[in-house]
Coordinates of C-alpha atoms in Angstrom, one line a residue:
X1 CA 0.0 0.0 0.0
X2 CA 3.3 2.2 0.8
X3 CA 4.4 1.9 -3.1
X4 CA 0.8 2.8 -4.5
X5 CA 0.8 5.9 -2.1
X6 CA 4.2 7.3 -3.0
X7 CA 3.3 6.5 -6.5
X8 CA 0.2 8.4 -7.0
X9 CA 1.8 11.2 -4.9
X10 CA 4.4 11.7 -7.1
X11 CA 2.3 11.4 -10.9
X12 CA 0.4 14.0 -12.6
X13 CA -3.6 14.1 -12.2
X14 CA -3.9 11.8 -15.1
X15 CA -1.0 9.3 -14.2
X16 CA -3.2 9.3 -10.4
X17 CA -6.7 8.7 -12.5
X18 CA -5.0 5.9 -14.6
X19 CA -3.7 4.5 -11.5
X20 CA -7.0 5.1 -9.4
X21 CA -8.9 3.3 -12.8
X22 CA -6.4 0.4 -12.8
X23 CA -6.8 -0.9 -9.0
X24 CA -10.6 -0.3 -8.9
X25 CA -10.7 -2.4 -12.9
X26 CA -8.3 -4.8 -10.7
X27 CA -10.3 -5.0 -8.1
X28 CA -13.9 -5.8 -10.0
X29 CA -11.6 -8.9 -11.5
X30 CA -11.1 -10.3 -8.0
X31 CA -14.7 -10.5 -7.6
X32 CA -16.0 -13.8 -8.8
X33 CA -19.6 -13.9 -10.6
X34 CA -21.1 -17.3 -9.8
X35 CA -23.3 -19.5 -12.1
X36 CA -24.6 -22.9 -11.8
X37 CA -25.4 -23.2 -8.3
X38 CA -24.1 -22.2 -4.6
X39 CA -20.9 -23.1 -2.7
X40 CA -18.8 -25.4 -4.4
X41 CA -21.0 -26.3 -7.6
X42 CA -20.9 -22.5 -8.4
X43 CA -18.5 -21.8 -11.4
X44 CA -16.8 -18.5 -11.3
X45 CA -16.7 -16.9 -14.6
X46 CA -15.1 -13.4 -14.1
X47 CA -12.8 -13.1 -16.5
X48 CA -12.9 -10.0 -16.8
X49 CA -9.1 -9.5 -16.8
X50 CA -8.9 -10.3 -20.4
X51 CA -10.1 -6.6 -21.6
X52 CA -7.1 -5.6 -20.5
X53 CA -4.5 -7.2 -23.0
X54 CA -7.9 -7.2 -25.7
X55 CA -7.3 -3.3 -25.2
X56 CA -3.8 -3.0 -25.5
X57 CA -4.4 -5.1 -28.6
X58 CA -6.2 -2.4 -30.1
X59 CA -3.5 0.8 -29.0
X60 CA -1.3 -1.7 -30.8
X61 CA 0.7 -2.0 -27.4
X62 CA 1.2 -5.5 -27.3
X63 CA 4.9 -7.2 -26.5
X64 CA 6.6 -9.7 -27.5
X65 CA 6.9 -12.8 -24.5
X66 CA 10.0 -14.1 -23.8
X67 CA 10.6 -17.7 -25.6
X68 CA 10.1 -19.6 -22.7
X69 CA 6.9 -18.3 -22.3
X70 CA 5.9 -19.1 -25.9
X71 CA 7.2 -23.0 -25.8
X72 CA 5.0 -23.5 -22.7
X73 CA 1.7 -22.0 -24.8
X74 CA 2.9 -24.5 -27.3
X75 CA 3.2 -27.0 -25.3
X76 CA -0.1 -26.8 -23.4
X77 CA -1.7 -26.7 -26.7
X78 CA -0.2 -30.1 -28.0
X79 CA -1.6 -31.6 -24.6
X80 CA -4.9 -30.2 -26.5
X81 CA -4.6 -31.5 -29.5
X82 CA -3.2 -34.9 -28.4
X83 CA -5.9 -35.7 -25.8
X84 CA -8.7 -34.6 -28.4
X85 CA -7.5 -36.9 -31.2
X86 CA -7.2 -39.6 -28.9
X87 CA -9.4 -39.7 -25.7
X88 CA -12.2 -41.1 -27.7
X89 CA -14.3 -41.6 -25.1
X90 CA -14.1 -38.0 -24.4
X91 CA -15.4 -36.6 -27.8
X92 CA -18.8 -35.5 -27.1
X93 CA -16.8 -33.4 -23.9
X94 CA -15.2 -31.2 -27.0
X95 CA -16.8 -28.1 -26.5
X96 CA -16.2 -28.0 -22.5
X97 CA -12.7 -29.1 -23.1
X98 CA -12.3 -26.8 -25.6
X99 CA -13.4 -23.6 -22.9
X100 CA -11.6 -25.1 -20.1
X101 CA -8.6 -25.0 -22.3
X102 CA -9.5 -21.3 -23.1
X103 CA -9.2 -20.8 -19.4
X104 CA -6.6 -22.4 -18.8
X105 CA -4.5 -20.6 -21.2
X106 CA -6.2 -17.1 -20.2
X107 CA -3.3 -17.0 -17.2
X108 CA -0.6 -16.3 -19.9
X109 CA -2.5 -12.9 -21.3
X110 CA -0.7 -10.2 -19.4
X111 CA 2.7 -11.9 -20.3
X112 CA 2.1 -10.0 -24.1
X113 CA 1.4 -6.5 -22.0
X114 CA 4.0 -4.1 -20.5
X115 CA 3.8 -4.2 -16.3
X116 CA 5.6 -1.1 -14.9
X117 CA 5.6 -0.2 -11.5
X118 CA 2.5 1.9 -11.3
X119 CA 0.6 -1.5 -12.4
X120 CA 1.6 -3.3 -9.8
X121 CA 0.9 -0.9 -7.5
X122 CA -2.6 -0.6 -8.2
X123 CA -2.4 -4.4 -8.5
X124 CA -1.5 -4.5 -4.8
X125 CA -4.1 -2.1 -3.4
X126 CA -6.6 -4.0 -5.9
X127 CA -5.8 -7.0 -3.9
X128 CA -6.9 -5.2 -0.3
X129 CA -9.7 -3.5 -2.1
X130 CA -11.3 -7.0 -2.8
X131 CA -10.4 -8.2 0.4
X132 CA -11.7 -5.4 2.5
X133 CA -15.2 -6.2 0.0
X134 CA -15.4 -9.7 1.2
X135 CA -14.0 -9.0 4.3
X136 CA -16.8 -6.3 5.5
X137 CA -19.6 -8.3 3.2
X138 CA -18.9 -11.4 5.5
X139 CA -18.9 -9.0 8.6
X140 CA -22.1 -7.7 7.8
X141 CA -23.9 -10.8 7.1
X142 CA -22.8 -12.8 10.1
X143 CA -24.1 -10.0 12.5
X144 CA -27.6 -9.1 10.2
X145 CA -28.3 -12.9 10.4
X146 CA -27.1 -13.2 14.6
X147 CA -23.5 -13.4 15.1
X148 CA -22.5 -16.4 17.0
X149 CA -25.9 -17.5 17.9
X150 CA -26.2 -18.8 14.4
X151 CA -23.7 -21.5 15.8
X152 CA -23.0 -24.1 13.2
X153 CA -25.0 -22.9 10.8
X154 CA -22.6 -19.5 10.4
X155 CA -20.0 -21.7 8.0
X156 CA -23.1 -22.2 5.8
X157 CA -24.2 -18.4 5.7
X158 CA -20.8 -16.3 5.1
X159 CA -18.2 -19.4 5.3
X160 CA -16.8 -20.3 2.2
X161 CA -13.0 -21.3 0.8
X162 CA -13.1 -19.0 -2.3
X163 CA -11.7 -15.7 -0.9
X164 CA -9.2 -17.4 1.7
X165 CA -6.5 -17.1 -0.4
X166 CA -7.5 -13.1 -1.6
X167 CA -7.2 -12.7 2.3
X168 CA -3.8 -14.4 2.9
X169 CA -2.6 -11.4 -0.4
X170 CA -4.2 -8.8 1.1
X171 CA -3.1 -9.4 4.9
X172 CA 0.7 -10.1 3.5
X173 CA 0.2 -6.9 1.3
X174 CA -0.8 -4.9 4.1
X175 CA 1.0 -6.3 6.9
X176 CA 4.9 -5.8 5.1
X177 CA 3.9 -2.6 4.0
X178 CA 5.7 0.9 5.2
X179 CA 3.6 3.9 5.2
X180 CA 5.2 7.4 5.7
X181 CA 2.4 9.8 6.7
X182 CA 0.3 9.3 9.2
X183 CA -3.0 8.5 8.4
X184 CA -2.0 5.4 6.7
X185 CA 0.0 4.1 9.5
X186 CA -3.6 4.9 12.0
X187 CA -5.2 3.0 8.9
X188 CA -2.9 0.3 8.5
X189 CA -3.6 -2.0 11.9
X190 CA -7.4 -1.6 10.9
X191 CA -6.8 -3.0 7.6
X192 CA -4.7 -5.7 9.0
X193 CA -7.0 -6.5 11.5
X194 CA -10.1 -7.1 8.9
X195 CA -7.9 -8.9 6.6
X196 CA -7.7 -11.2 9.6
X197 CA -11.9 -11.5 10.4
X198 CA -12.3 -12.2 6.9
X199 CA -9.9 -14.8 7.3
X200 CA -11.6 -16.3 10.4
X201 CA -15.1 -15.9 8.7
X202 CA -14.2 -18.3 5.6
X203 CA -14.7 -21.1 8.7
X204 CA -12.3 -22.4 6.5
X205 CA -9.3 -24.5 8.6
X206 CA -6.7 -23.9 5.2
X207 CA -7.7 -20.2 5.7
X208 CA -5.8 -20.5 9.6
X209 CA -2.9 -23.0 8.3
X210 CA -1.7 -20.9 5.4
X211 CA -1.6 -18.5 7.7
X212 CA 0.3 -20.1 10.4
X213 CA 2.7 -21.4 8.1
X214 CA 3.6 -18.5 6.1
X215 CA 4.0 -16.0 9.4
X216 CA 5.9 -19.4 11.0
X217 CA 8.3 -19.9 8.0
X218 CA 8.5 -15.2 7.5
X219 CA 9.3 -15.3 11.7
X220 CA 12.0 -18.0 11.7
X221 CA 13.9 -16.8 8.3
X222 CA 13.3 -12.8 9.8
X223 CA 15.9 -14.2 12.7
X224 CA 18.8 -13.6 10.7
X225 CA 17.7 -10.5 8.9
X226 CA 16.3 -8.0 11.3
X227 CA 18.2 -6.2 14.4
X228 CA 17.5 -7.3 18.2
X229 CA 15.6 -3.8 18.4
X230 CA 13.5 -4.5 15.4
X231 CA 12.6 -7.8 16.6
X232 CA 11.6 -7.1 20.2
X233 CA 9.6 -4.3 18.6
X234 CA 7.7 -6.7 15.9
X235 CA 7.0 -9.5 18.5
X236 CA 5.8 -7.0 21.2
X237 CA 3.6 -5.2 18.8
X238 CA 2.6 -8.9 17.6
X239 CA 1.9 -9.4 20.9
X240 CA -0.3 -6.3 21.6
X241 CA -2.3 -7.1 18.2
X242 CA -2.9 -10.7 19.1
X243 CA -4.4 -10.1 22.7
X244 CA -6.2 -7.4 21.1
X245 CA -7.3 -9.7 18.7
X246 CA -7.9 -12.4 21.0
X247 CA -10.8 -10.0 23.2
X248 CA -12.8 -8.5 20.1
X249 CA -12.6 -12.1 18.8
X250 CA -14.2 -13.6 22.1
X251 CA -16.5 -10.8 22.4
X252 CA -18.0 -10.7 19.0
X253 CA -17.0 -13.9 17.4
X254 CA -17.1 -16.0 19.7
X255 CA -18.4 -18.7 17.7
X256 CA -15.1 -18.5 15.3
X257 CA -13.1 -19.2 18.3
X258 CA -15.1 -22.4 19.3
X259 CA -15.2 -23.6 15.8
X260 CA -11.6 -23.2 14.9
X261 CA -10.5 -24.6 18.5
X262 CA -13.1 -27.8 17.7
X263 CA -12.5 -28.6 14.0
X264 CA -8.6 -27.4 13.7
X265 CA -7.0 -27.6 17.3
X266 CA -8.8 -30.3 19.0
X267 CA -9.6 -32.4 15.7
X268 CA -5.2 -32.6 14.8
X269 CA -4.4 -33.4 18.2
X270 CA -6.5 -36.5 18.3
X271 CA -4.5 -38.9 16.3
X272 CA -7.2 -41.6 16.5
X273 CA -10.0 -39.3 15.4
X274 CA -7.6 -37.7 12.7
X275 CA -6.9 -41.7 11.3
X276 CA -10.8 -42.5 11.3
X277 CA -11.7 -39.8 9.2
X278 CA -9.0 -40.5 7.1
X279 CA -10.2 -44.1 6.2
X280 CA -13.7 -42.4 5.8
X281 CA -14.4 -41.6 2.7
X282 CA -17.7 -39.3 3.8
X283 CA -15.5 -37.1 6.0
X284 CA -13.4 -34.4 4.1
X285 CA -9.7 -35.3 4.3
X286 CA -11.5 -39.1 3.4
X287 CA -12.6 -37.3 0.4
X288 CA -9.5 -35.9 -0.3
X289 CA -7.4 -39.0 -0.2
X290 CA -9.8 -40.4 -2.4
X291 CA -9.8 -37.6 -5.1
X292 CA -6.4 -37.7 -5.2
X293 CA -5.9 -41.3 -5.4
X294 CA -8.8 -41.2 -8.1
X295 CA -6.5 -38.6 -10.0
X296 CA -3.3 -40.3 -9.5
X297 CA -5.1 -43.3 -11.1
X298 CA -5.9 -41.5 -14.2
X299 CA -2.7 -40.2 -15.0
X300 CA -0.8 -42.6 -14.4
X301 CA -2.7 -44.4 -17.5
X302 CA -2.7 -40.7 -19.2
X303 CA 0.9 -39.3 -18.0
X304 CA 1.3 -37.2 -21.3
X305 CA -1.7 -35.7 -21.3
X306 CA -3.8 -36.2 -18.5
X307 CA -7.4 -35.4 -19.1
X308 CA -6.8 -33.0 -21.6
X309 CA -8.3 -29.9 -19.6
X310 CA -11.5 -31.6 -18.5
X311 CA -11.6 -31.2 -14.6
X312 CA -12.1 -33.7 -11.8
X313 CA -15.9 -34.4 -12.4
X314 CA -14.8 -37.0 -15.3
X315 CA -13.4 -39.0 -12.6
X316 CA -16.5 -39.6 -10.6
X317 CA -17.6 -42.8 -12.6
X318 CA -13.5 -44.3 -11.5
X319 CA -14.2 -43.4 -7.7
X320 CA -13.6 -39.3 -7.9
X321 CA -15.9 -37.0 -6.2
X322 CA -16.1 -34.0 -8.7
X323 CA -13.5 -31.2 -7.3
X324 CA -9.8 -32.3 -6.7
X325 CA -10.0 -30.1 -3.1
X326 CA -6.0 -29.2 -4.4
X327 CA -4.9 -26.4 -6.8
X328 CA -1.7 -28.7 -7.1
X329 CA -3.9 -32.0 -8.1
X330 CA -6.3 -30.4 -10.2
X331 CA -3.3 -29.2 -12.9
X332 CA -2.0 -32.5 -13.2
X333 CA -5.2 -34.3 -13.9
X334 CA -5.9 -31.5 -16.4
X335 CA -2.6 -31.6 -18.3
X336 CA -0.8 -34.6 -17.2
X337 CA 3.2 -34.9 -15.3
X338 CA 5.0 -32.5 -18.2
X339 CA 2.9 -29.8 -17.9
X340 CA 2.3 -30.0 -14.1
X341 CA 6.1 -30.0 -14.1
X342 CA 5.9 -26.7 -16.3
X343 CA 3.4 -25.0 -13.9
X344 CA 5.4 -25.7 -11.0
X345 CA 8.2 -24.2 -12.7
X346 CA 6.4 -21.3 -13.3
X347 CA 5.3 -20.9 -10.1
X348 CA 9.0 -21.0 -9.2
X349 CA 10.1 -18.3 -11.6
X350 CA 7.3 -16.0 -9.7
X351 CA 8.4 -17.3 -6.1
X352 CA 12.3 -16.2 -7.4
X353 CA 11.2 -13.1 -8.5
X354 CA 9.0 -12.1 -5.6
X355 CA 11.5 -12.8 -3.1
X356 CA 14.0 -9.7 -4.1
X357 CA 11.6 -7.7 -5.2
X358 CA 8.1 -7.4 -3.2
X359 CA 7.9 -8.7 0.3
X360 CA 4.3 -8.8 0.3
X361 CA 3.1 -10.4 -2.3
X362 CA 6.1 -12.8 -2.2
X363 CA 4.9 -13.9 1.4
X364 CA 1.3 -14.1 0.1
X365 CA 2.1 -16.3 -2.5
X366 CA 3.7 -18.4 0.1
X367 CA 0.4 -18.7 1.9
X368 CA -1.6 -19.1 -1.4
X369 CA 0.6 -22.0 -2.4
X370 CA -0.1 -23.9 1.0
X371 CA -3.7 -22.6 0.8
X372 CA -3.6 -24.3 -2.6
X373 CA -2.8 -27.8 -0.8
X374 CA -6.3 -28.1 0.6
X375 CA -8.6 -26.3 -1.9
X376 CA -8.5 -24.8 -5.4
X377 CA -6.7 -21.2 -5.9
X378 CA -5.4 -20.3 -9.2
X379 CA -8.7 -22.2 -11.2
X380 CA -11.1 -19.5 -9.5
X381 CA -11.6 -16.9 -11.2
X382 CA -10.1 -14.7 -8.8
X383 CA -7.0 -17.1 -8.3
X384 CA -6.3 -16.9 -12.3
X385 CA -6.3 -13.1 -12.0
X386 CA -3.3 -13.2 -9.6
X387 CA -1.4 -16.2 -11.3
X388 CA -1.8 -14.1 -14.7
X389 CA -0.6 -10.7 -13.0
X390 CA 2.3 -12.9 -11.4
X391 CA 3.2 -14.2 -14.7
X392 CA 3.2 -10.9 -16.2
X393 CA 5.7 -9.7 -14.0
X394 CA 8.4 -12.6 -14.2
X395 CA 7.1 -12.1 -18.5
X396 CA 8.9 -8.3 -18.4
X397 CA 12.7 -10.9 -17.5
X398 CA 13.8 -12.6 -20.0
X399 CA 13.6 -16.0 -19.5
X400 CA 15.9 -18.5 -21.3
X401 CA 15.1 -21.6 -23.0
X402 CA 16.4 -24.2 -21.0
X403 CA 20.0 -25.5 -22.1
X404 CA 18.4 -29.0 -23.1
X405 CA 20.6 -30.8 -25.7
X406 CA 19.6 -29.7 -29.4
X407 CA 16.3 -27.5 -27.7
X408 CA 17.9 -24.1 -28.6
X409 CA 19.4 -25.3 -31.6
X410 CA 15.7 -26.8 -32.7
X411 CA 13.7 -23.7 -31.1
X412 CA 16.2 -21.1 -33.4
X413 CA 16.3 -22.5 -36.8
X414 CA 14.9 -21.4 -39.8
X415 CA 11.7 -23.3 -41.5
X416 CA 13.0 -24.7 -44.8
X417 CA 12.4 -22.6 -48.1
X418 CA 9.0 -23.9 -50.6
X419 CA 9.9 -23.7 -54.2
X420 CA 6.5 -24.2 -55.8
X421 CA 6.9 -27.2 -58.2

């Protein structure tokens, strides 16, 4: 949020509209628009995102990708082709393979647009614009419809997985973030603190284990970076804000705390209890270990290809349950070990680059990518928005073609001349 201040103080009125335009056009992309259904048989189909490079089509403002980039489009579309001409069983699934392969490939737009500094700026405070939306709508509905007395029927009225990760961004965002004048840093702990009930009201137990993880893994590797002062000031501040936390949490949400301390806490310190509902395939990690045994199944018989793009519900007849409940499972089924392999690497590449250049949204990846463990991130709607950002940014690098044996050679040569006979 520091960046996006300094920037816009330090632009001309229209470089401060075009920045004001871009994080609010952002910010409408984070926001999914749900068809089919409620909860987790709603499809998200905000794609909104794509104007963006259709537009800079049009100025005539597209770049060119680095090659990397361009072998991995090529790539993905063999998997395509491959699985269309010979998944036979799967023809009459053409037309949905066909716009999940649109989608799929929509993540690589913004890699063929320039990303300066101003972008990602309004990308960032896009990010807690969303959040603080979901965070405030979730607020407003759990007190309209009785706060804690709705007991366990509260997860069903404003829980939901689909925003935990936008939360885990936007608290990372905000959290690492530096403000100079004052109002922001009197605005700042508020921000922080309603990335953190937004969190809590997913009643998701990812949402609390991302989070745990990434602020365990940012504390122990802050150690060696940060002065004695600096530290004893970050954990008695932490300290402050957690207590803090801890009463307006008891007071108002009391509920959260009883549901998180009985389905997270409680549940992963019974070991027996955590082993039954493991061998159950009604209970949710049962389901999991089923999907993803279901998955594993199918591409082990389809490594190359996978399902071709089709997603998790062509499993159900072979002992799959619909959703792969795992950003990480749901790519390989759709595009088989190679291109799994190439969105890891990808992922990677934005990791690398994140590190030495944004704290924030390098830490809230971090989060995102444990989030993505336990439920889909990156196939939402929402989550594609971020990936295709993140790619843009590690697209402005050049990335090399990896030094495979005859690869660059094949990759530069020239086609061979026609001569019409």
């Amino acid at each position: 949020m520091h960046d996006a201040i300094k920037l816009i103080e330090g632009t001309s009125f229209r470089g401060r509209l075009r920045h004001i335009l871009l994080a609010i056009f952002f910010a409408i992309c984070m926001i999914p628009i749900n068809v089919g259904g409620d909860g987790a048989a709603a499809v998200s189909v905000n794609y909104s995102f794509l104007l963006y490079p259709i537009l800079m089509l049009f100025l005539g403002k597209l770049r060119k990708p680095p090659e990397a980039f361009l072998m991995a489009m090529t790539f993905f579309c063999l998997i395509f082709g491959i699985s269309t001409i010979y998944q036979t069983d799967m023809l009459s699934e053409f037309v949905r393979r066909m716009a999940s392969f649109i989608v799929f490939m929509s993540i690589f737009s913004f890699m063929f647009v320039e990303i300066d500094d101003k972008m990602v700026a309004a990308f960032k405070a896009a990010i807690v614009l969303a959040a603080c939306y979901f965070a405030l709508k979730s607020i407003i509905i759990f007190f309209v419809l009785g706060g804690s007395s709705l007991g366990d029927n509260a997860k069903n009225a404003v829980g939901g997985q689909r925003y935990g990760f936008i939360y885990l961004m936007a608290f990372w965002v905000t959290y690492l973030s530096s403000p100079k004048p004052l109002l922001a840093r009197i605005v700042k702990p508020g921000l922080v603190f309603i990335m953190l009930i937004g969190l809590a009201l997913t009643f998701s137990r990812a949402s609390i284990v991302a989070l745990m993880s990434s602020f365990g893994l940012f504390t122990i590797l802050s150690l060696r970076d940060v002065s004695f002062d600096k530290l004893l000031k970050g954990a008695l501040l932490t300290a402050i804000g957690g207590v803090l936390g801890y009463f307006i949490l008891n007071t108002y949400f009391s509920f959260v705390l009883t549901f998180f301390g009985d389905r997270l806490f409680d549940f992963f310190s019974n070991t027996s209890l955590v082993q039954r509902h493991l061998a159950t395939a009604s209970s949710s990690e049962g389901a999991r270990i089923q999907e993803w045994t279901a998955i594993l199944n199918f591409v082990s018989n389809n490594p190359f290809t996978g399902s071709g793009y089709l997603g998790a519900w062509t499993l159900i007849k072979t002992g799959g349950l619909g959703s792969a409940h795992n950003q990480y499972f749901d790519v390989l089924l759709r595009t088989g070990i190679f291109g799994f392999l190439i969105y890891l690497a990808f992922l990677f590449q934005i990791g690398k680059l994140l590190r030495t250049r944004d704290r924030g949204l390098f830490w809230g990846l971090c989060g995102t990518i444990v989030y993505g463990m336990f439920h889909e991130t990156f196939k939402e709607s929402q989550g594609a928005f971020l990936l295709t950002f993140l790619l843009g940014m590690i697209a402005q690098g050049q990335l090399a073609v990896p030094n495979l044996p005859g690869l660059r050679a094949f990759v530069s040569r020239k086609p061979p001349a026609f001569t019409p006979s």
